[in-house]
CSV table of C-alpha atoms and ligand atoms in Angstrom, one decimal:
chain,number,residue,atom,x,y,z
A,12,MET,CA,-8.4,21.7,-5.2
A,13,THR,CA,-8.4,24.8,-3.1
A,14,ALA,CA,-4.8,25.1,-2.2
A,15,PRO,CA,-3.5,28.7,-2.5
A,16,ARG,CA,-1.9,29.9,-5.6
A,17,HIS,CA,1.7,30.6,-5.1
A,18,VAL,CA,3.5,33.8,-5.7
A,19,HIS,CA,6.4,32.6,-7.7
A,20,ASP,CA,10.0,33.6,-7.6
A,21,HIS,CA,11.1,30.7,-9.7
A,22,ASP,CA,14.8,31.3,-10.0
A,23,SER,CA,15.4,31.3,-6.3
A,24,GLY,CA,13.1,28.3,-5.8
A,25,GLU,CA,10.9,30.4,-3.4
A,26,GLY,CA,7.1,29.9,-3.8
A,27,LEU,CA,7.6,26.6,-5.5
A,28,ILE,CA,6.2,23.4,-4.1
A,29,SER,CA,8.2,20.2,-4.0
A,30,VAL,CA,7.9,17.3,-6.4
A,31,GLU,CA,6.6,15.1,-3.5
A,32,GLU,CA,4.0,17.6,-2.5
A,33,ALA,CA,2.7,18.1,-6.1
A,34,ARG,CA,2.6,14.3,-6.6
A,35,GLY,CA,0.9,13.8,-3.2
A,36,ARG,CA,-1.8,16.4,-4.1
A,37,ILE,CA,-2.4,14.7,-7.5
A,38,LEU,CA,-2.6,11.2,-6.1
A,39,ALA,CA,-4.9,12.3,-3.3
A,40,SER,CA,-7.4,13.6,-5.8
A,41,VAL,CA,-7.5,10.8,-8.3
A,42,ALA,CA,-9.6,7.7,-7.6
A,43,VAL,CA,-9.5,4.1,-8.8
A,44,LEU,CA,-11.9,3.7,-11.7
A,45,PRO,CA,-15.0,1.6,-10.8
A,46,SER,CA,-14.6,-2.0,-12.0
A,47,VAL,CA,-16.2,-3.4,-15.2
A,48,GLN,CA,-16.8,-6.8,-16.6
A,49,LEU,CA,-14.4,-7.4,-19.6
A,50,PRO,CA,-14.0,-10.3,-22.0
A,51,LEU,CA,-11.0,-12.2,-20.9
A,52,ARG,CA,-8.7,-11.2,-23.8
A,53,GLU,CA,-9.4,-7.5,-23.3
A,54,SER,CA,-8.6,-7.7,-19.6
A,55,HIS,CA,-4.9,-8.3,-20.3
A,56,GLY,CA,-2.8,-5.9,-18.2
A,57,CYS,CA,-5.8,-4.8,-16.1
A,58,VAL,CA,-6.0,-5.3,-12.3
A,59,LEU,CA,-8.5,-7.9,-11.1
A,60,ALA,CA,-11.2,-6.2,-8.9
A,61,GLY,CA,-12.2,-9.2,-6.8
A,62,GLU,CA,-10.6,-12.7,-6.3
A,63,VAL,CA,-11.6,-15.4,-8.7
A,64,THR,CA,-12.2,-18.9,-7.1
A,65,ALA,CA,-12.5,-22.2,-8.9
A,66,ALA,CA,-16.1,-23.3,-9.4
A,67,ASP,CA,-15.2,-26.9,-10.2
A,68,ASP,CA,-12.3,-29.2,-10.2
A,69,ILE,CA,-9.4,-28.2,-12.4
A,70,PRO,CA,-8.8,-30.3,-14.4
A,71,PRO,CA,-12.4,-31.3,-14.5
A,72,PHE,CA,-11.9,-35.0,-15.3
A,73,THR,CA,-9.2,-37.6,-14.7
A,74,SER,CA,-7.3,-38.1,-17.9
A,75,SER,CA,-4.3,-39.9,-19.4
A,76,ALA,CA,-0.9,-38.2,-19.3
A,77,MET,CA,0.4,-40.4,-22.2
A,78,ASP,CA,-0.6,-42.0,-25.4
A,79,GLY,CA,-1.0,-45.7,-24.5
A,80,PHE,CA,-3.4,-48.1,-22.9
A,81,ALA,CA,-5.6,-47.6,-19.9
A,82,VAL,CA,-5.3,-50.8,-17.8
A,83,ARG,CA,-5.6,-52.2,-14.3
A,84,ALA,CA,-2.2,-52.0,-12.5
A,85,ARG,CA,-2.7,-55.4,-10.9
A,86,ASP,CA,-3.2,-57.1,-14.3
A,87,VAL,CA,0.3,-56.0,-15.4
A,88,ALA,CA,2.1,-56.2,-12.1
A,89,ALA,CA,4.3,-59.1,-13.3
A,90,SER,CA,5.1,-57.6,-16.7
A,91,THR,CA,8.8,-57.4,-17.7
A,92,PRO,CA,10.5,-56.8,-21.0
A,93,ASP,CA,11.3,-60.5,-21.2
A,94,ARG,CA,7.9,-61.7,-20.1
A,95,PRO,CA,5.2,-59.4,-21.4
A,96,ILE,CA,1.6,-59.8,-20.4
A,97,ALA,CA,-1.1,-60.0,-23.0
A,98,LEU,CA,-4.4,-58.0,-22.5
A,99,THR,CA,-7.5,-58.0,-24.7
A,100,ILE,CA,-8.2,-54.6,-26.4
A,101,ALA,CA,-11.7,-53.7,-25.3
A,102,GLY,CA,-11.9,-50.5,-27.3
A,103,GLU,CA,-10.7,-46.9,-27.7
A,104,VAL,CA,-11.2,-43.5,-26.0
A,105,THR,CA,-11.5,-40.6,-28.4
A,106,MET,CA,-10.5,-37.0,-27.6
A,107,GLY,CA,-13.3,-34.7,-26.5
A,108,HIS,CA,-15.7,-37.6,-25.7
A,109,ARG,CA,-16.5,-39.6,-22.6
A,110,PRO,CA,-15.4,-43.2,-22.9
A,111,GLU,CA,-18.0,-45.6,-24.3
A,112,VAL,CA,-16.2,-48.7,-22.9
A,113,ALA,CA,-14.9,-49.7,-19.5
A,114,VAL,CA,-11.7,-51.7,-18.9
A,115,PRO,CA,-12.6,-55.2,-17.9
A,116,ALA,CA,-10.2,-57.5,-15.8
A,117,GLY,CA,-7.5,-58.6,-18.2
A,118,GLY,CA,-8.4,-55.9,-20.7
A,119,ALA,CA,-7.0,-52.6,-22.0
A,120,VAL,CA,-8.5,-49.6,-23.7
A,121,ARG,CA,-6.5,-47.4,-26.0
A,122,VAL,CA,-6.3,-43.8,-24.8
A,123,PRO,CA,-4.6,-40.6,-26.2
A,124,THR,CA,-2.9,-38.0,-24.0
A,125,GLY,CA,-5.7,-35.9,-22.4
A,126,GLY,CA,-8.3,-38.6,-23.1
A,127,VAL,CA,-10.8,-39.4,-20.3
A,128,MET,CA,-9.7,-42.4,-18.2
A,129,PRO,CA,-12.2,-45.2,-18.8
A,130,GLU,CA,-14.1,-46.9,-15.9
A,131,GLY,CA,-12.2,-49.8,-14.4
A,132,SER,CA,-8.7,-48.5,-15.3
A,133,ASP,CA,-6.3,-47.1,-12.8
A,134,CYS,CA,-3.1,-46.4,-14.8
A,135,VAL,CA,-1.8,-46.0,-18.3
A,136,VAL,CA,0.9,-48.0,-20.0
A,137,PRO,CA,2.7,-45.8,-22.6
A,138,ILE,CA,2.5,-47.0,-26.2
A,139,GLU,CA,6.3,-47.3,-26.2
A,140,ASN,CA,6.0,-50.2,-23.8
A,141,CYS,CA,3.3,-52.0,-25.7
A,142,LEU,CA,3.1,-54.2,-28.8
A,143,VAL,CA,-0.2,-54.2,-30.5
A,144,GLU,CA,-1.3,-57.5,-32.1
A,145,GLU,CA,-4.6,-58.8,-33.6
A,146,GLY,CA,-7.2,-57.9,-30.9
A,147,ARG,CA,-4.7,-57.8,-28.0
A,148,VAL,CA,-1.7,-55.8,-26.7
A,149,LEU,CA,1.5,-57.1,-25.1
A,150,VAL,CA,2.6,-55.0,-22.1
A,151,PHE,CA,6.3,-55.0,-21.5
A,152,GLN,CA,6.4,-53.0,-18.3
A,153,ALA,CA,4.8,-53.2,-14.9
A,154,SER,CA,2.8,-50.3,-13.6
A,155,GLU,CA,1.1,-49.1,-10.4
A,156,PRO,CA,-2.2,-47.3,-9.7
A,157,GLY,CA,-2.1,-43.6,-10.8
A,158,ARG,CA,0.9,-44.0,-13.2
A,159,TYR,CA,0.6,-41.7,-16.1
A,160,VAL,CA,-2.8,-40.4,-14.9
A,161,ARG,CA,-3.7,-36.8,-14.4
A,162,PRO,CA,-6.3,-36.7,-11.5
A,163,ALA,CA,-9.3,-34.4,-11.6
A,164,GLY,CA,-8.8,-31.4,-9.2
A,165,GLU,CA,-5.0,-31.8,-9.3
A,166,ASP,CA,-4.5,-28.0,-10.1
A,167,ALA,CA,-7.4,-26.6,-8.0
A,168,ARG,CA,-10.5,-27.7,-6.0
A,169,PRO,CA,-13.8,-25.9,-5.9
A,170,GLY,CA,-13.5,-22.8,-3.8
A,171,ASP,CA,-9.7,-22.5,-4.2
A,172,VAL,CA,-8.5,-18.9,-5.0
A,173,LEU,CA,-7.2,-19.0,-8.5
A,174,VAL,CA,-6.2,-15.3,-8.9
A,175,PRO,CA,-6.3,-12.9,-5.9
A,176,ALA,CA,-7.9,-9.4,-6.1
A,177,GLY,CA,-5.4,-6.8,-7.0
A,178,ARG,CA,-3.4,-9.0,-9.3
A,179,ARG,CA,-2.5,-7.4,-12.6
A,180,LEU,CA,-3.6,-10.0,-15.2
A,181,LEU,CA,-0.8,-11.2,-17.4
A,182,ALA,CA,-0.6,-14.1,-19.8
A,183,PRO,CA,-0.4,-17.0,-17.4
A,184,ASP,CA,-3.3,-15.5,-15.3
A,185,LEU,CA,-5.5,-15.3,-18.3
A,186,GLY,CA,-4.5,-18.9,-19.2
A,187,LEU,CA,-5.6,-20.0,-15.8
A,188,LEU,CA,-8.9,-18.2,-15.9
A,189,ALA,CA,-9.6,-19.6,-19.3
A,190,THR,CA,-8.8,-23.1,-18.0
A,191,ALA,CA,-11.2,-22.4,-15.2
A,192,GLY,CA,-13.9,-21.8,-17.8
A,193,ARG,CA,-14.1,-18.1,-17.4
A,194,GLY,CA,-15.0,-16.0,-20.5
A,195,SER,CA,-14.9,-12.6,-18.8
A,196,VAL,CA,-13.6,-11.1,-15.6
A,197,ARG,CA,-14.2,-8.0,-13.4
A,198,VAL,CA,-11.3,-5.6,-13.6
A,199,HIS,CA,-10.5,-1.9,-13.3
A,200,PRO,CA,-10.6,-0.5,-16.8
A,201,ARG,CA,-8.0,1.4,-18.8
A,202,PRO,CA,-8.7,5.2,-18.6
A,203,HIS,CA,-9.3,6.9,-21.9
A,204,VAL,CA,-7.0,9.9,-22.0
A,205,ALA,CA,-7.6,13.0,-24.1
A,206,ILE,CA,-4.5,14.8,-25.3
A,207,PHE,CA,-4.4,18.5,-26.3
A,208,SER,CA,-1.3,20.2,-27.7
A,209,THR,CA,-1.6,24.0,-27.3
A,210,GLY,CA,0.3,26.4,-29.5
A,211,ASP,CA,-0.3,28.5,-32.6
A,212,GLU,CA,3.1,27.3,-33.9
A,213,LEU,CA,2.2,23.6,-33.9
A,214,VAL,CA,1.6,21.5,-37.0
A,215,GLU,CA,0.8,17.8,-37.1
A,216,ALA,CA,4.0,15.7,-37.1
A,217,GLY,CA,4.8,14.5,-40.6
A,218,THR,CA,3.3,17.6,-42.3
A,219,PRO,CA,5.5,20.4,-43.7
A,220,ALA,CA,6.4,23.1,-41.2
A,221,ALA,CA,7.0,26.6,-42.4
A,222,GLU,CA,9.6,28.7,-40.6
A,223,GLY,CA,8.5,29.4,-37.1
A,224,GLN,CA,6.2,26.4,-37.1
A,225,VAL,CA,7.0,23.3,-35.0
A,226,PRO,CA,5.9,19.7,-35.3
A,227,ASP,CA,3.6,18.7,-32.5
A,228,ALA,CA,5.9,16.3,-30.7
A,229,ASN,CA,4.2,16.3,-27.3
A,230,SER,CA,1.0,14.6,-28.4
A,231,VAL,CA,3.1,11.8,-29.9
A,232,THR,CA,5.2,11.4,-26.8
A,233,LEU,CA,2.1,11.4,-24.6
A,234,SER,CA,0.3,8.9,-26.7
A,235,GLY,CA,3.2,6.5,-26.4
A,236,ALA,CA,3.7,7.2,-22.7
A,237,ILE,CA,0.0,6.7,-22.0
A,238,ARG,CA,0.0,3.4,-23.9
A,239,GLU,CA,3.0,2.2,-21.9
A,240,THR,CA,1.0,2.6,-18.7
A,241,GLY,CA,-1.8,0.4,-20.2
A,242,ALA,CA,-4.2,3.3,-20.5
A,243,HIS,CA,-5.8,4.2,-23.8
A,244,PRO,CA,-4.8,7.5,-25.6
A,245,LEU,CA,-7.6,9.2,-27.6
A,246,GLN,CA,-6.9,10.9,-30.9
A,247,PRO,CA,-5.0,14.1,-29.9
A,248,SER,CA,-5.9,17.6,-31.0
A,249,ILE,CA,-3.8,20.7,-31.7
A,250,VAL,CA,-5.5,23.7,-30.0
A,251,PRO,CA,-4.6,27.3,-30.9
A,252,ASP,CA,-3.5,29.7,-28.2
A,253,ASP,CA,-6.9,30.7,-27.2
A,254,PRO,CA,-8.7,29.7,-24.0
A,255,LYS,CA,-12.1,29.4,-25.6
A,256,SER,CA,-10.8,26.9,-28.1
A,257,LEU,CA,-9.2,24.9,-25.4
A,258,ARG,CA,-12.4,24.8,-23.3
A,259,GLU,CA,-14.4,23.9,-26.4
A,260,ALA,CA,-11.9,21.1,-27.3
A,261,MET,CA,-12.1,19.7,-23.7
A,262,ARG,CA,-15.9,19.8,-23.7
A,263,SER,CA,-16.0,17.9,-27.0
A,264,VAL,CA,-14.3,14.8,-25.3
A,265,SER,CA,-16.3,15.0,-22.0
A,266,GLY,CA,-18.3,11.9,-23.0
A,267,VAL,CA,-15.4,9.7,-23.7
A,268,ALA,CA,-12.4,10.9,-21.7
A,269,ASP,CA,-11.6,9.8,-18.2
A,270,VAL,CA,-8.5,12.0,-18.0
A,271,LEU,CA,-7.4,15.2,-19.8
A,272,VAL,CA,-3.8,16.1,-20.5
A,273,ALA,CA,-2.7,19.3,-22.2
A,274,SER,CA,0.8,20.5,-22.9
A,275,GLY,CA,2.0,24.1,-23.3
A,276,GLY,CA,0.4,27.3,-22.3
A,277,VAL,CA,0.8,27.0,-18.6
A,278,SER,CA,3.3,29.8,-18.1
A,279,VAL,CA,2.7,33.4,-17.5
A,280,GLY,CA,2.5,34.5,-21.2
A,281,GLU,CA,-0.5,36.6,-22.0
A,282,LEU,CA,-1.7,34.2,-24.6
A,283,ASP,CA,-1.2,31.0,-22.6
A,284,PRO,CA,-4.5,29.2,-23.1
A,285,VAL,CA,-4.4,26.8,-20.2
A,286,ARG,CA,-3.8,29.7,-17.8
A,287,GLY,CA,-6.4,31.8,-19.6
A,288,ALA,CA,-9.0,29.0,-19.5
A,289,PHE,CA,-8.7,28.0,-15.9
A,290,LEU,CA,-6.9,30.6,-13.8
A,291,ASP,CA,-10.1,31.9,-12.4
A,292,SER,CA,-12.1,28.6,-12.4
A,293,GLY,CA,-11.1,27.6,-8.9
A,294,ASP,CA,-10.9,23.9,-9.6
A,295,VAL,CA,-7.5,24.1,-11.3
A,296,ASP,CA,-4.5,24.7,-9.2
A,297,PHE,CA,-1.5,26.3,-10.9
A,298,TYR,CA,1.8,25.9,-9.3
A,299,GLY,CA,5.5,26.0,-9.9
A,300,VAL,CA,7.1,22.8,-8.9
A,301,ALA,CA,10.7,22.9,-7.7
A,302,MET,CA,11.9,20.6,-10.4
A,303,GLN,CA,14.0,20.9,-13.5
A,304,PRO,CA,12.8,20.3,-16.1
A,305,GLY,CA,9.0,20.8,-15.7
A,306,MET,CA,8.6,23.8,-13.4
A,307,PRO,CA,5.2,25.2,-14.5
A,308,GLN,CA,2.3,22.8,-13.9
A,309,ALA,CA,-1.4,22.9,-13.6
A,310,PHE,CA,-3.6,20.2,-12.1
A,311,GLY,CA,-7.3,20.1,-11.2
A,312,ILE,CA,-10.6,18.3,-11.6
A,313,VAL,CA,-12.4,19.7,-14.6
A,314,GLY,CA,-15.9,18.5,-15.2
A,315,GLY,CA,-15.2,15.6,-12.8
A,316,LYS,CA,-12.1,14.5,-14.6
A,317,PRO,CA,-8.5,14.8,-13.6
A,318,PHE,CA,-6.8,17.5,-15.8
A,319,PHE,CA,-3.1,17.9,-16.2
A,320,GLY,CA,-1.6,21.0,-17.7
A,321,LEU,CA,2.0,20.1,-18.5
A,322,PRO,CA,4.6,22.5,-19.7
A,323,GLY,CA,5.3,22.9,-23.4
A,324,ASN,CA,8.9,21.9,-23.8
A,325,PRO,CA,9.2,18.4,-25.0
A,326,VAL,CA,11.6,17.1,-22.4
A,327,SER,CA,9.5,18.7,-19.6
A,328,VAL,CA,6.4,16.9,-21.0
A,329,PHE,CA,8.2,13.6,-20.9
A,330,VAL,CA,9.5,14.1,-17.4
A,331,SER,CA,6.3,15.6,-16.0
A,332,PHE,CA,4.4,12.6,-17.4
A,333,GLU,CA,6.7,10.2,-15.8
A,334,VAL,CA,6.7,12.0,-12.4
A,335,PHE,CA,3.0,13.0,-12.2
A,336,VAL,CA,0.7,11.6,-14.8
A,337,ARG,CA,1.9,8.0,-15.0
A,338,PRO,CA,1.5,7.3,-11.3
A,339,ALA,CA,-2.0,8.9,-11.4
A,340,LEU,CA,-3.0,6.7,-14.3
A,341,LEU,CA,-1.7,3.6,-12.6
A,342,LYS,CA,-3.6,4.5,-9.5
A,343,MET,CA,-6.8,4.9,-11.6
A,344,MET,CA,-6.2,1.4,-13.0
A,345,GLY,CA,-6.0,0.0,-9.5
A,346,ARG,CA,-2.3,-0.8,-9.7
A,347,ASN,CA,-0.5,-1.5,-6.4
A,348,SER,CA,2.9,-0.3,-7.5
A,349,LEU,CA,2.7,3.3,-8.9
A,350,PHE,CA,6.3,4.2,-9.5
A,351,ARG,CA,9.1,3.2,-11.9
A,352,PRO,CA,11.8,0.9,-10.6
A,353,GLU,CA,14.8,2.8,-9.2
A,354,VAL,CA,18.5,1.8,-8.9
A,355,THR,CA,21.4,3.4,-7.2
A,356,ALA,CA,24.0,4.0,-9.9
A,357,ARG,CA,27.6,5.4,-9.9
A,358,LEU,CA,27.7,8.5,-12.1
A,359,GLU,CA,30.2,8.4,-15.0
A,360,THR,CA,29.7,12.2,-15.7
A,361,ASP,CA,29.1,15.3,-13.6
A,362,ILE,CA,25.5,16.5,-13.3
A,363,THR,CA,24.9,20.0,-12.3
A,364,GLY,CA,21.9,22.3,-12.1
A,365,PRO,CA,19.9,24.5,-9.8
A,366,ARG,CA,20.4,23.5,-6.2
A,367,GLU,CA,16.9,24.4,-5.1
A,368,LYS,CA,15.1,22.1,-7.4
A,369,THR,CA,14.8,18.3,-7.8
A,370,GLN,CA,16.7,17.6,-11.0
A,371,PHE,CA,15.8,14.9,-13.5
A,372,ALA,CA,18.7,14.3,-15.9
A,373,GLY,CA,18.5,11.9,-18.8
A,374,VAL,CA,21.1,9.1,-18.3
A,375,TRP,CA,22.2,5.9,-19.9
A,376,VAL,CA,22.3,3.2,-17.2
A,377,ARG,CA,24.4,0.1,-17.6
A,378,ARG,CA,25.4,-2.8,-15.5
A,379,LYS,CA,29.1,-2.9,-15.0
A,380,GLY,CA,30.4,-5.8,-13.0
A,381,ASP,CA,28.4,-5.8,-9.8
A,382,GLU,CA,27.2,-2.2,-9.9
A,383,TRP,CA,25.0,0.1,-12.0
A,384,THR,CA,26.6,3.1,-13.8
A,385,ALA,CA,24.9,6.1,-15.3
A,386,ALA,CA,26.2,8.5,-17.9
A,387,SER,CA,24.5,11.8,-18.8
A,388,THR,CA,23.0,11.8,-22.3
A,389,GLY,CA,23.6,15.5,-23.0
A,390,PRO,CA,22.9,19.1,-22.0
A,391,ARG,CA,19.9,19.8,-19.7
A,392,GLN,CA,17.8,22.2,-21.8
A,393,SER,CA,14.2,21.1,-21.9
A,394,ASN,CA,13.9,21.5,-25.6
A,395,LEU,CA,16.6,19.0,-26.5
A,396,MET,CA,14.5,15.8,-27.0
A,397,SER,CA,17.5,13.7,-28.2
A,398,THR,CA,18.7,13.7,-24.6
A,399,ALA,CA,15.6,11.9,-23.6
A,400,SER,CA,15.5,9.6,-26.5
A,401,ARG,CA,19.1,8.5,-25.8
A,402,ALA,CA,18.3,7.8,-22.2
A,403,ASN,CA,17.0,4.8,-20.4
A,404,GLY,CA,16.7,6.4,-17.0
A,405,LEU,CA,16.3,9.7,-15.2
A,406,ALA,CA,18.9,10.5,-12.6
A,407,ILE,CA,17.2,12.2,-9.6
A,408,ILE,CA,19.2,14.8,-7.8
A,409,PRO,CA,17.2,15.9,-4.8
A,410,ALA,CA,16.5,19.6,-4.0
A,411,GLY,CA,19.2,21.0,-1.8
A,412,VAL,CA,22.0,19.0,-3.4
A,413,PRO,CA,24.1,21.3,-5.5
A,414,GLY,CA,25.0,18.7,-8.1
A,415,LEU,CA,26.9,15.5,-8.3
A,416,ARG,CA,30.2,14.6,-9.6
A,417,ALA,CA,31.5,11.6,-11.6
A,418,GLY,CA,32.0,8.8,-9.1
A,419,ASP,CA,29.1,9.9,-6.9
A,420,ARG,CA,26.2,7.6,-6.3
A,421,CYS,CA,22.8,8.7,-7.5
A,422,THR,CA,19.2,7.4,-7.6
A,423,VAL,CA,18.0,6.7,-11.1
A,424,MET,CA,14.5,5.8,-12.2
A,425,LEU,CA,14.4,3.4,-15.1
A,426,PHE,CA,11.9,3.9,-17.9
A,427,ARG,CA,13.2,1.4,-20.4
A,428,GLU,CA,14.0,-2.3,-20.0
A,429,ILE,CA,17.7,-2.6,-19.6
A,430,GLU,CA,19.2,-4.3,-22.6
A,431,ASP,CA,22.9,-5.3,-22.7
B,508,AMP,P1,4.8,27.0,-23.9
B,508,AMP,O1,4.9,26.2,-22.6
B,508,AMP,O2,3.5,26.9,-24.6
B,508,AMP,O3,5.3,28.4,-23.7
B,508,AMP,O4,5.9,26.3,-24.9
B,508,AMP,C1,7.2,26.2,-24.5
B,508,AMP,C2,8.0,25.7,-25.7
B,508,AMP,O5,7.6,24.4,-26.0
B,508,AMP,C3,7.9,26.5,-27.0
B,508,AMP,O6,9.1,26.5,-27.6
B,508,AMP,C4,6.9,25.7,-27.8
B,508,AMP,O7,7.0,25.8,-29.2
B,508,AMP,C5,7.3,24.3,-27.4
B,508,AMP,N1,6.1,23.4,-27.5
B,508,AMP,C6,4.9,23.6,-27.0
B,508,AMP,N2,4.1,22.6,-27.3
B,508,AMP,C7,4.8,21.7,-28.1
B,508,AMP,C8,4.4,20.6,-28.8
B,508,AMP,N3,3.2,20.0,-28.7
B,508,AMP,N4,5.4,19.9,-29.5
B,508,AMP,C9,6.6,20.5,-29.6
B,508,AMP,N5,7.0,21.6,-28.9
B,508,AMP,C10,6.1,22.3,-28.2
B,509,MG,MG1,2.7,27.8,-26.1
């Protein structure tokens, strides 16, 4: 991107671009990944690249809907519980095979649920309405043509659209495609996302941290958040505060990654490696976004791949992912709907912050009576990860609004399923 670098006066909000502008630039520069043919099971959650039509009838053959006897309706038209009609048993249909016998006039062929209807029959009498005797069956109920029969082509005819292009394939879609005989399908693939945590202070989560060291939380947050989009996180790496190391780490994944996401090192600090690596490269745009948390951001196309330089603070990482990276990944996967669901909720607590910035505040959203309510989950500092963990939504307070009070209405984007 060639947009000018901004001179920042971050506290006043001058020189910052809006959240919408930043997101617009990002979405304009990422493209849908070219479609690939995937085995049906692996395509779960992916977006279908072209419509799939039925090649044949579904179901492909006419079958029985009940365990019973395939008969001719006119042979049993006069049957009643008091005056059953006797038919000669001519044979049996077995599952998975075409019938070897036909139903003659005055005859019956035993058939299981899903068995192919034998020639000559036009209905099934359920076994509950029959009494089997030596070589014959007594039928205690009248029937009519088509009764308890599943006709071929009842679900779809050749040429019918089974799943339209653009549909995200979920369980029932896969079941339908399997029913139609498909073993693979053309979809937009899951991007492979490389994750870099920058910082000399970082140690891998779960290993002992000496004083001054910090567990690398961001790569764990990002792996989970990437997985939630349906994309595929690659094994993360911790990169020291050195631009050369970052460039090297990024080169090492160039063959496998479709997207690169780094956290930390985008501010003005001398040792900030993302800045150091890309400030003069021309293809990465650094900007301050008028948002809190998440102000310093970098985005560009590096080696042909979208590159996100997120801030270092854990809450900022989570919020920036939700606001910028997630919609971009969804776009790459061909998804139609790129944004989290939003509700209008009544605030149960005040939320204040810098007026010039779009604020994202962790809240707990609940349904109370016929409205949504949202309560702040804690103070707004971007290092306090518990405020994000306790939240199920982010209250969005637009730039220009000084803050909201308890009782005010507020837009909230939901990032968890609402549980009561
Ligand atoms: P930076 O943006 O690199 O200046 O980092 C800002 C703050 O976020 C510092 O307190 C860092 O220690 C912290 N931080 C950066 N990266 C991570 C990470 N991967 N996990 C946890 N905290 C981090
Ligand atoms: Mg750092």
